[in-house]
């Protein structure tokens, strides 16, 4: 079964062809240069950039996969959550391909795409699992008793993890998006140099809070500057990152034990973080759990994860009508 995957929920246009779980092509048109000087994603510019990128990317993705539109058995597209104008570009493209070829359309939840990206390396037998989804817009712990069934265990009460990385990185002058740059800087720093707060670490639930940490970093920098002391940016980055990772690791492992699952799945752009991967793997091994995360390029937004999630739903006989709408606040259900 050959399934096309189209992802346009934020600032990356992703188009992929996945055949029976194998990625035949997975192309990305990044908009980093479009949004960089604004220090964040500008929705209107994102929609326009998707319009320009999506058609050539579709043709290239099919060519690289060695197939034509007529060979497709399904068309998967992100229908939410995300920026509504950006989502609409992908949805309109997917509907056109579906209508022209007769291949069924399947709408995919972006967050399910992040979770099921793990199927590309580990196969479709992922459940039961506890999933940590950490991206630019979301930070949540989810129990997945079986594939496509989700129970929300907890989520951030304020900022998302990726958002915190991006804000602190911007403050440190590391550019946009700042997560990857902060990750690199932190590698030469001491994670125990500064004792930033571990918000909600002992809250007894699976919620997260990240805005206080961001404020603590800003306050620390201000105090040090006022005292005339030099700030070691690498130590600061490593200590900030450690505070985020600490809470995420402990809550995820607790949730897995609590739900009695053997598998922990990580998904979303922040899972590209070196320290999070390292610490999760170690904590998982100590707790006797399997911790799986996608390869780096499949952590951040991409079309392959949407194709895989869509293929799984199509194989269960699910279909999406051609009048499907974008849902900016779509929940995982
Ligand atoms: O999943 P994603 O590509 O887009 C959303 O669905 O939001 O996640 C993007 C987020 C950004 O905030 C980015 O800074 C963060 O993931 N990110 C990282 C790393 N790579 C990407 N954060 C920390 N360390 C990284 N290596
Ligand atoms: Zn994402």
Coordinates of C-alpha atoms and ligand atoms in Angstrom, one line a residue:
X1 CA 0.0 0.0 0.0
X2 CA 1.5 3.3 -1.1
X3 CA 0.3 6.3 0.9
X4 CA 1.1 10.0 0.3
X5 CA 1.6 12.1 3.4
X6 CA 1.2 15.9 3.5
X7 CA 2.1 18.0 6.5
X8 CA 1.6 21.8 6.6
X9 CA 0.4 22.5 10.1
X10 CA 3.2 25.0 11.0
X11 CA 6.3 26.2 9.3
X12 CA 7.5 23.1 7.5
X13 CA 6.0 21.8 4.2
X14 CA 6.5 18.0 4.4
X15 CA 5.5 15.6 1.6
X16 CA 6.3 11.8 1.8
X17 CA 5.5 8.5 0.2
X18 CA 5.4 5.5 2.5
X19 CA 4.9 2.0 1.2
X20 CA 4.0 -0.7 3.6
X21 CA 5.7 1.1 6.5
X22 CA 8.9 1.8 4.4
X23 CA 9.7 5.5 3.7
X24 CA 10.2 5.8 -0.1
X25 CA 10.6 9.6 0.0
X26 CA 10.4 12.2 2.7
X27 CA 10.9 15.8 1.5
X28 CA 10.8 19.0 3.5
X29 CA 10.7 22.7 2.5
X30 CA 11.7 24.6 5.6
X31 CA 10.5 28.2 6.1
X32 CA 13.1 29.1 8.7
X33 CA 14.5 31.9 6.6
X34 CA 11.0 33.3 6.1
X35 CA 10.3 33.6 9.9
X36 CA 13.8 34.1 11.3
X37 CA 13.8 37.9 11.3
X38 CA 10.5 38.0 13.2
X39 CA 11.8 35.6 15.8
X40 CA 8.7 33.4 15.5
X41 CA 6.3 31.9 13.0
X42 CA 4.1 34.5 11.2
X43 CA 0.9 32.6 10.2
X44 CA 0.1 34.6 7.0
X45 CA 3.7 34.1 5.7
X46 CA 3.6 30.4 6.6
X47 CA 0.4 29.8 4.5
X48 CA 1.9 31.6 1.5
X49 CA 5.2 29.7 1.7
X50 CA 3.2 26.4 1.9
X51 CA 1.3 27.4 -1.3
X52 CA 4.6 28.0 -3.1
X53 CA 6.3 24.8 -1.8
X54 CA 3.6 22.1 -1.9
X55 CA 3.1 21.4 -5.6
X56 CA 6.8 21.1 -6.6
X57 CA 7.4 19.0 -3.4
X58 CA 4.5 16.6 -4.4
X59 CA 6.1 16.0 -7.8
X60 CA 9.5 15.5 -6.3
X61 CA 8.3 13.2 -3.6
X62 CA 6.5 10.9 -6.2
X63 CA 9.5 11.0 -8.5
X64 CA 11.9 10.0 -5.7
X65 CA 9.5 7.2 -4.7
X66 CA 9.5 6.0 -8.3
X67 CA 5.7 6.2 -8.7
X68 CA 3.0 8.4 -10.2
X69 CA -0.2 9.9 -8.8
X70 CA -2.1 6.9 -10.2
X71 CA -0.1 4.4 -8.1
X72 CA -1.3 5.9 -4.8
X73 CA -3.6 3.9 -2.5
X74 CA -4.3 6.7 -0.1
X75 CA -3.7 10.4 0.6
X76 CA -3.0 11.3 4.3
X77 CA -3.0 14.9 5.4
X78 CA -2.7 16.8 8.7
X79 CA -6.1 18.3 9.6
X80 CA -5.0 19.7 13.0
X81 CA -3.9 21.0 15.4
X82 CA -2.0 23.8 13.9
X83 CA -2.3 27.2 12.1
X84 CA -5.6 27.1 10.3
X85 CA -4.4 28.9 7.2
X86 CA -1.3 26.6 7.0
X87 CA -3.4 23.5 7.5
X88 CA -5.8 24.5 4.7
X89 CA -3.0 24.5 2.1
X90 CA -2.2 20.9 2.8
X91 CA -5.8 19.9 3.0
X92 CA -6.7 21.5 -0.3
X93 CA -3.7 19.8 -2.0
X94 CA -4.6 16.4 -0.5
X95 CA -8.3 16.7 -1.6
X96 CA -7.2 17.6 -5.1
X97 CA -5.0 14.5 -5.3
X98 CA -7.7 12.3 -3.8
X99 CA -10.4 13.6 -6.1
X100 CA -8.2 13.4 -9.2
X101 CA -6.9 9.8 -8.5
X102 CA -9.7 8.2 -6.6
X103 CA -7.3 7.3 -3.8
X104 CA -9.1 7.7 -0.5
X105 CA -8.4 10.7 1.7
X106 CA -7.5 10.3 5.4
X107 CA -7.2 13.2 7.8
X108 CA -4.5 12.8 10.5
X109 CA -4.1 14.4 13.9
X110 CA -0.6 16.0 13.9
X111 CA 0.1 14.7 17.4
X112 CA -0.8 11.1 16.4
X113 CA 1.7 11.6 13.6
X114 CA 4.4 12.4 16.1
X115 CA 3.6 9.3 18.2
X116 CA 3.2 6.9 15.2
X117 CA 6.5 8.1 13.7
X118 CA 7.9 5.4 16.0
X119 CA 6.3 2.8 13.7
X120 CA 8.8 3.6 11.0
X121 CA 11.6 2.0 12.9
X122 CA 9.7 -0.3 15.3
X123 CA 6.7 -1.5 13.3
X124 CA 3.1 -1.0 14.0
X125 CA 3.0 -3.1 17.3
X126 CA 3.5 0.0 19.5
X127 CA 0.7 -0.3 22.1
X128 CA 0.1 -0.5 25.0
X129 CA 2.4 2.5 25.7
X130 CA 2.8 5.8 27.5
X131 CA 3.7 8.6 25.1
X132 CA 5.4 11.8 25.8
X133 CA 4.6 14.4 23.1
X134 CA 6.9 17.5 23.3
X135 CA 6.9 20.0 20.5
X136 CA 6.7 23.7 19.8
X137 CA 3.0 23.8 20.6
X138 CA 2.4 20.8 22.9
X139 CA 3.7 19.1 26.0
X140 CA 1.6 16.1 27.1
X141 CA 1.7 12.6 28.5
X142 CA -0.7 10.2 26.9
X143 CA -1.6 6.6 27.7
X144 CA -2.2 4.6 24.4
X145 CA -3.8 1.3 25.4
X146 CA -4.0 0.4 21.7
X147 CA -3.0 2.2 18.6
X148 CA -5.4 5.1 17.8
X149 CA -6.8 5.1 21.3
X150 CA -5.6 7.8 23.6
X151 CA -6.2 8.8 27.2
X152 CA -4.7 12.2 28.2
X153 CA -2.7 11.9 31.4
X154 CA -1.5 15.4 31.8
X155 CA -0.2 18.4 29.9
X156 CA 1.5 21.8 30.3
X157 CA -0.6 24.4 32.1
X158 CA 1.3 27.2 30.4
X159 CA 4.2 27.1 27.8
X160 CA 5.1 24.1 25.7
X161 CA 8.6 22.7 26.0
X162 CA 9.7 23.7 22.6
X163 CA 8.3 27.2 23.2
X164 CA 10.4 27.4 26.4
X165 CA 13.5 26.3 24.5
X166 CA 12.8 28.8 21.7
X167 CA 12.2 31.7 24.2
X168 CA 15.3 31.1 26.3
X169 CA 17.4 30.6 23.1
X170 CA 16.2 33.9 21.7
X171 CA 17.1 35.6 25.0
X172 CA 20.6 34.1 24.7
X173 CA 20.8 35.4 21.1
X174 CA 20.9 31.9 19.5
X175 CA 18.4 32.7 16.7
X176 CA 15.2 30.9 15.7
X177 CA 14.1 28.2 16.2
X178 CA 16.4 28.1 19.1
X179 CA 16.0 24.5 20.4
X180 CA 18.7 22.9 18.2
X181 CA 21.2 25.7 18.9
X182 CA 20.5 25.6 22.7
X183 CA 21.0 21.8 22.6
X184 CA 24.4 22.2 20.9
X185 CA 25.5 25.0 23.3
X186 CA 24.5 22.9 26.3
X187 CA 26.8 20.0 25.3
X188 CA 29.8 22.0 26.6
X189 CA 28.1 23.2 29.7
X190 CA 27.6 21.8 33.2
X191 CA 24.0 20.7 33.8
X192 CA 24.4 21.2 37.6
X193 CA 26.0 24.7 37.4
X194 CA 22.7 26.5 38.2
X195 CA 19.9 25.1 40.3
X196 CA 16.8 26.1 38.3
X197 CA 13.4 25.2 39.6
X198 CA 11.8 21.8 38.7
X199 CA 8.3 23.1 38.5
X200 CA 5.5 20.6 39.4
X201 CA 8.1 17.8 39.9
X202 CA 6.2 16.7 43.0
X203 CA 2.7 17.8 42.0
X204 CA 1.5 14.2 42.1
X205 CA -0.1 14.5 38.7
X206 CA 1.2 14.4 35.1
X207 CA 0.9 18.1 34.4
X208 CA 3.8 20.4 33.5
X209 CA 4.6 24.0 34.0
X210 CA 7.4 25.8 32.0
X211 CA 6.8 29.5 32.2
X212 CA 8.3 29.8 35.7
X213 CA 11.5 28.2 34.5
X214 CA 11.8 30.7 31.6
X215 CA 11.3 33.6 34.1
X216 CA 13.9 32.1 36.4
X217 CA 16.4 32.1 33.6
X218 CA 15.7 35.7 32.8
X219 CA 15.9 36.7 36.5
X220 CA 19.2 34.8 36.9
X221 CA 20.8 36.6 33.9
X222 CA 19.6 40.0 35.2
X223 CA 20.9 39.4 38.7
X224 CA 24.3 38.2 37.4
X225 CA 24.7 41.2 35.0
X226 CA 23.7 43.7 37.7
X227 CA 26.4 42.1 40.0
X228 CA 28.9 42.5 37.3
X229 CA 29.5 38.8 37.0
X230 CA 30.2 37.0 33.6
X231 CA 27.6 34.5 32.5
X232 CA 28.7 31.2 31.2
X233 CA 26.1 30.7 28.4
X234 CA 26.9 27.0 28.0
X235 CA 26.4 26.3 31.8
X236 CA 23.1 28.3 31.6
X237 CA 21.9 26.4 28.6
X238 CA 22.8 23.0 30.1
X239 CA 21.2 23.9 33.5
X240 CA 18.0 25.1 31.9
X241 CA 17.8 22.0 29.7
X242 CA 18.4 19.8 32.7
X243 CA 15.5 21.3 34.6
X244 CA 13.1 20.6 31.7
X245 CA 14.5 17.1 31.1
X246 CA 14.5 16.1 34.8
X247 CA 10.7 16.7 35.2
X248 CA 9.9 15.1 31.8
X249 CA 11.9 12.0 32.5
X250 CA 10.5 11.4 36.0
X251 CA 6.9 12.0 35.1
X252 CA 7.1 9.8 32.0
X253 CA 8.6 6.9 33.9
X254 CA 6.1 7.3 36.7
X255 CA 3.2 7.3 34.2
X256 CA 4.5 4.1 32.5
X257 CA 4.7 2.3 35.9
X258 CA 1.3 3.7 36.9
X259 CA -0.3 2.4 33.7
X260 CA 1.6 -0.9 33.8
X261 CA 3.0 -0.6 30.3
X262 CA 6.4 -1.8 29.1
X263 CA 6.8 0.7 26.3
X264 CA 7.5 4.5 26.4
X265 CA 7.1 6.3 23.1
X266 CA 8.6 9.8 22.6
X267 CA 7.4 12.1 19.8
X268 CA 7.7 15.7 18.7
X269 CA 10.4 18.2 17.8
X270 CA 11.9 18.4 21.3
X271 CA 12.6 14.7 21.2
X272 CA 15.5 15.7 18.8
X273 CA 17.1 17.0 22.0
X274 CA 20.3 15.1 22.8
X275 CA 20.0 15.2 26.6
X276 CA 16.3 14.2 26.6
X277 CA 17.1 11.1 24.5
X278 CA 20.1 10.2 26.6
X279 CA 18.3 10.6 30.0
X280 CA 15.1 8.8 28.8
X281 CA 17.1 5.9 27.5
X282 CA 19.0 5.6 30.8
X283 CA 15.9 5.9 33.0
X284 CA 14.0 3.5 30.8
X285 CA 16.8 0.9 31.1
X286 CA 16.9 1.3 34.9
X287 CA 13.1 0.9 35.2
X288 CA 13.0 -2.1 32.8
X289 CA 11.1 -0.2 30.1
X290 CA 11.6 0.0 26.4
X291 CA 12.0 3.6 25.4
X292 CA 11.6 4.3 21.7
X293 CA 12.0 7.6 19.8
X294 CA 12.2 8.3 16.1
X295 CA 15.4 9.1 14.3
X296 CA 16.3 12.8 14.4
X297 CA 14.7 13.8 11.0
X298 CA 11.4 12.1 12.0
X299 CA 11.1 13.9 15.3
X300 CA 10.5 17.4 13.9
X301 CA 7.6 17.9 11.5
X302 CA 7.6 15.8 8.4
X303 CA 5.3 14.1 5.9
X304 CA 6.4 10.5 6.6
X305 CA 4.8 10.5 10.1
X306 CA 1.5 11.6 8.6
X307 CA 1.7 9.0 5.8
X308 CA 2.4 6.2 8.4
X309 CA -0.4 7.3 10.7
X310 CA -2.8 7.7 7.7
X311 CA -1.9 4.3 6.3
X312 CA -2.7 2.7 9.7
X313 CA -6.1 4.3 9.8
X314 CA -6.8 3.5 6.1
X315 CA -6.0 -0.2 6.7
X316 CA -8.7 -0.2 9.4
X317 CA -11.2 1.0 6.7
X318 CA -11.3 4.6 7.9
X319 CA -11.9 7.3 5.3
X320 CA -12.3 11.1 5.5
X321 CA -14.9 12.9 3.4
X322 CA -13.8 15.4 0.8
X323 CA -15.5 18.2 2.6
X324 CA -13.2 17.8 5.7
X325 CA -12.2 21.0 7.4
X326 CA -9.1 22.1 9.3
X327 CA -9.3 22.1 13.1
X328 CA -6.7 24.4 14.7
X329 CA -7.4 23.0 18.2
X330 CA -8.0 19.3 17.3
X331 CA -7.6 17.0 20.3
X332 CA -6.1 13.6 20.4
X333 CA -9.0 11.2 20.5
Ligands
LIG1 O1 7.2 19.1 16.3 P1 7.9 20.3 15.8 O2 8.8 20.2 14.6 O3 6.8 21.4 15.5 C1 5.6 21.5 16.3 O4 4.7 20.6 16.1 O5 5.6 22.4 17.1 O6 8.6 20.9 17.1 C2 9.4 22.1 16.9 C3 10.0 22.5 18.3 C4 10.7 23.9 18.3 O7 10.2 24.5 19.4 C5 12.1 23.5 18.3 O8 12.9 24.5 19.0 C6 12.1 22.2 19.1 O9 11.0 21.5 18.6 N1 13.4 21.5 18.9 C7 14.3 21.2 19.9 C8 15.3 20.5 19.3 N2 15.1 20.4 17.9 C9 13.9 21.0 17.7 N3 14.3 21.5 21.2 C10 15.3 21.1 21.9 N4 16.4 20.5 21.4 C11 16.4 20.1 20.1 N5 17.5 19.5 19.6
LIG2 ZN1 5.0 18.9 15.3

